[in-house]
Short mmCIF file of C-alpha atoms in Angstrom, two decimals:
data_model
loop_
_atom_site.label_atom_id
_atom_site.label_comp_id
_atom_site.label_asym_id
_atom_site.label_seq_id
_atom_site.Cartn_x
_atom_site.Cartn_y
_atom_site.Cartn_z
CA UNK X 3 0.14 -0.05 -0.09
CA UNK X 4 1.44 3.47 -0.95
CA UNK X 5 2.47 5.58 2.01
CA UNK X 6 -0.03 8.37 0.99
CA UNK X 7 -2.90 5.96 1.06
CA UNK X 8 -1.79 4.74 4.41
CA UNK X 9 -1.43 8.05 5.87
CA UNK X 10 -4.81 9.10 4.48
CA UNK X 11 -6.60 6.09 6.01
CA UNK X 12 -4.87 6.79 9.28
CA UNK X 13 -5.87 10.38 9.24
CA UNK X 14 -9.38 9.39 8.44
CA UNK X 15 -9.57 6.99 11.25
CA UNK X 16 -8.08 9.50 13.70
CA UNK X 17 -10.62 12.02 12.51
CA UNK X 18 -13.53 9.68 13.01
CA UNK X 19 -12.24 8.58 16.41
CA UNK X 20 -11.83 12.32 17.39
CA UNK X 21 -15.43 13.06 16.12
CA UNK X 22 -16.88 10.24 18.19
CA UNK X 23 -15.29 11.37 21.42
CA UNK X 24 -16.24 15.06 20.87
CA UNK X 25 -19.83 14.00 20.09
CA UNK X 26 -20.09 11.78 23.10
CA UNK X 27 -18.71 14.46 25.44
CA UNK X 28 -21.04 17.02 23.97
CA UNK X 29 -24.07 14.73 24.39
CA UNK X 30 -23.25 13.97 28.03
CA UNK X 31 -22.86 17.51 28.72
CA UNK X 32 -26.09 18.29 27.19
CA UNK X 33 -28.31 15.30 28.28
CA UNK X 34 -26.59 13.61 31.18
CA UNK X 35 -24.47 10.52 31.37
CA UNK X 36 -27.32 7.96 31.58
CA UNK X 37 -29.14 9.40 28.55
CA UNK X 38 -26.25 8.79 26.18
CA UNK X 39 -26.27 5.52 24.14
CA UNK X 40 -24.11 4.19 21.44
CA UNK X 41 -26.96 4.53 18.97
CA UNK X 42 -27.33 8.24 19.90
CA UNK X 43 -23.52 8.81 19.46
CA UNK X 44 -23.57 7.05 16.10
CA UNK X 45 -26.50 9.17 14.93
CA UNK X 46 -25.19 12.38 16.08
CA UNK X 47 -21.66 11.66 14.67
CA UNK X 48 -23.16 10.69 11.35
CA UNK X 49 -21.71 7.13 11.25
CA UNK X 50 -23.40 3.56 11.40
CA UNK X 51 -23.52 1.81 14.71
CA UNK X 52 -21.35 -0.96 13.37
CA UNK X 53 -18.73 1.48 12.45
CA UNK X 54 -18.91 3.05 15.88
CA UNK X 55 -18.36 -0.42 17.50
CA UNK X 56 -15.19 -0.83 15.40
CA UNK X 57 -13.74 2.23 17.33
CA UNK X 58 -15.18 1.68 20.93
CA UNK X 59 -17.07 -1.16 22.68
CA UNK X 60 -19.20 1.01 24.71
CA UNK X 61 -19.95 4.65 25.95
CA UNK X 62 -17.68 4.39 28.88
CA UNK X 63 -14.73 3.61 26.71
CA UNK X 64 -15.47 6.49 24.47
CA UNK X 65 -15.58 8.89 27.46
CA UNK X 66 -12.39 7.32 28.96
CA UNK X 67 -10.58 8.04 25.70
CA UNK X 68 -11.91 11.44 25.53
CA UNK X 69 -10.87 12.14 29.09
CA UNK X 70 -7.37 10.76 28.41
CA UNK X 71 -7.03 13.16 25.50
CA UNK X 72 -8.14 16.06 27.69
CA UNK X 73 -5.60 15.18 30.42
CA UNK X 74 -2.81 15.06 27.85
CA UNK X 75 -3.84 18.43 26.48
CA UNK X 76 -3.88 19.98 30.01
CA UNK X 77 -0.51 18.36 31.05
CA UNK X 78 1.04 19.73 27.78
CA UNK X 79 -0.31 23.12 28.60
CA UNK X 80 0.96 23.14 32.12
CA UNK X 81 4.34 21.96 30.94
CA UNK X 82 4.53 24.64 28.44
CA UNK X 83 3.90 27.13 31.18
CA UNK X 84 6.53 25.56 33.48
CA UNK X 85 9.09 25.68 30.61
CA UNK X 86 8.53 29.30 29.37
CA UNK X 87 11.09 32.08 30.36
CA UNK X 88 10.94 34.06 33.53
CA UNK X 89 11.47 33.38 37.21
CA UNK X 90 10.36 30.26 38.78
CA UNK X 91 7.97 32.13 41.16
CA UNK X 92 6.06 33.58 38.13
CA UNK X 93 5.96 30.16 36.34
CA UNK X 94 4.76 28.48 39.49
CA UNK X 95 1.98 30.91 39.95
CA UNK X 96 0.93 30.42 36.34
CA UNK X 97 0.90 26.62 36.80
CA UNK X 98 -1.02 26.76 40.00
CA UNK X 99 -3.62 29.18 38.61
CA UNK X 100 -3.99 27.26 35.44
CA UNK X 101 -4.50 23.96 37.24
CA UNK X 102 -7.01 25.44 39.60
CA UNK X 103 -9.04 26.89 36.72
CA UNK X 104 -9.04 23.50 34.97
CA UNK X 105 -10.31 21.94 38.17
CA UNK X 106 -12.92 24.71 38.54
CA UNK X 107 -14.16 24.32 34.92
CA UNK X 108 -13.98 20.45 34.56
CA UNK X 109 -15.13 18.80 37.82
CA UNK X 110 -18.15 18.25 39.97
CA UNK X 111 -20.35 16.37 37.53
CA UNK X 112 -21.38 12.83 37.09
CA UNK X 113 -18.94 12.50 34.30
CA UNK X 114 -15.94 13.48 36.39
CA UNK X 115 -17.09 10.79 38.99
CA UNK X 116 -16.72 8.17 36.23
CA UNK X 117 -13.56 9.48 34.68
CA UNK X 118 -11.48 10.41 37.91
CA UNK X 119 -10.38 6.98 38.86
CA UNK X 120 -8.01 4.41 37.75
CA UNK X 121 -4.37 4.05 36.95
CA UNK X 122 -4.16 6.54 34.05
CA UNK X 123 -5.34 9.23 36.43
CA UNK X 124 -2.66 8.20 39.14
CA UNK X 125 -0.10 8.61 36.23
CA UNK X 126 -1.34 12.00 35.34
CA UNK X 127 -1.30 13.12 39.03
CA UNK X 128 2.28 11.78 39.48
CA UNK X 129 3.26 13.84 36.37
CA UNK X 130 1.64 16.92 37.71
CA UNK X 131 3.24 16.33 41.22
CA UNK X 132 6.62 16.12 39.60
CA UNK X 133 6.10 19.22 37.54
CA UNK X 134 5.16 21.36 40.54
CA UNK X 135 7.78 19.77 42.76
CA UNK X 136 10.54 20.81 40.24
CA UNK X 137 9.10 24.41 40.12
CA UNK X 138 8.91 24.49 43.87
CA UNK X 139 12.61 23.26 44.17
CA UNK X 140 13.73 25.93 41.72
CA UNK X 141 11.79 28.61 43.46
CA UNK X 142 13.28 27.56 46.76
CA UNK X 143 16.71 27.95 45.50
CA UNK X 144 16.09 31.35 44.35
CA UNK X 145 14.70 32.18 47.79
CA UNK X 146 11.14 32.81 46.64
CA UNK X 147 9.57 29.72 48.15
CA UNK X 148 10.08 28.16 51.62
CA UNK X 149 12.79 25.65 52.00
CA UNK X 150 11.90 24.27 55.50
CA UNK X 151 9.42 21.69 53.92
CA UNK X 152 10.51 19.22 51.15
CA UNK X 153 9.28 20.18 47.65
CA UNK X 154 7.37 16.90 47.32
CA UNK X 155 5.23 17.60 50.44
CA UNK X 156 4.63 21.22 49.14
CA UNK X 157 3.63 19.91 45.74
CA UNK X 158 1.08 17.57 47.36
CA UNK X 159 -0.16 20.39 49.56
CA UNK X 160 -0.75 22.50 46.47
CA UNK X 161 -2.53 19.85 44.51
CA UNK X 162 -4.88 18.91 47.23
CA UNK X 163 -5.64 22.57 48.09
CA UNK X 164 -6.13 23.31 44.28
CA UNK X 165 -8.60 20.51 43.77
CA UNK X 166 -11.02 22.30 46.09
CA UNK X 167 -11.33 24.80 43.27
CA UNK X 168 -13.95 22.41 41.75
CA UNK X 169 -16.45 23.50 44.36
CA UNK X 170 -15.70 27.26 44.29
CA UNK X 171 -18.51 29.69 43.10
CA UNK X 172 -16.43 31.87 40.61
CA UNK X 173 -13.10 32.27 38.92
CA UNK X 174 -12.41 35.17 41.32
CA UNK X 175 -12.65 32.65 44.16
CA UNK X 176 -10.33 30.34 42.40
CA UNK X 177 -7.76 33.12 41.96
CA UNK X 178 -8.14 33.99 45.78
CA UNK X 179 -7.54 30.32 46.62
CA UNK X 180 -4.36 30.52 44.51
CA UNK X 181 -3.22 33.65 46.25
CA UNK X 182 -3.68 31.94 49.67
CA UNK X 183 -1.76 28.91 48.66
CA UNK X 184 1.13 31.07 47.15
CA UNK X 185 1.15 32.97 50.51
CA UNK X 186 1.64 29.72 52.37
CA UNK X 187 4.59 28.89 50.07
CA UNK X 188 6.41 32.06 50.51
CA UNK X 189 9.82 32.11 52.09
CA UNK X 190 9.31 33.83 55.51
CA UNK X 191 12.99 34.64 55.94
#
């Protein structure tokens, strides 16, 4: 098979898979988790049910794949914030605020209860902990962050505190939460 043909088929399959995931997530947001069926997803995506089953065995598998894609996008964005130029303190603040806003905007639904479990979420949390731990260690070296608590403990503190953003009433409240967390991290010397 020519490479162009192979690439075209792979691109088509990727596009169909993406469309299925996006449609399923939109339907769940619109109608609720229990109202979404494979038939409905196939109809809304514009494909046959048999085609849909070639890609995913059930609604949960679609939603798990969609969520994994979202997690990858979020981690990539947070990594870009960590790696941009500037002082560690500023990059830490950007990462913490962005993660808090992600928690605020994407949690607290029946869908999040289904998706926020399992080994892939544990891996993502470990990546995020390492990312924040590295920024904290860098900021501690420059004297901006306290060094009397190990960066690993501070990173876990930050993540646990930031997950409460999902229950806050506004983005302003999320930003206040980040301000309080940053105040707790500040070097007191």
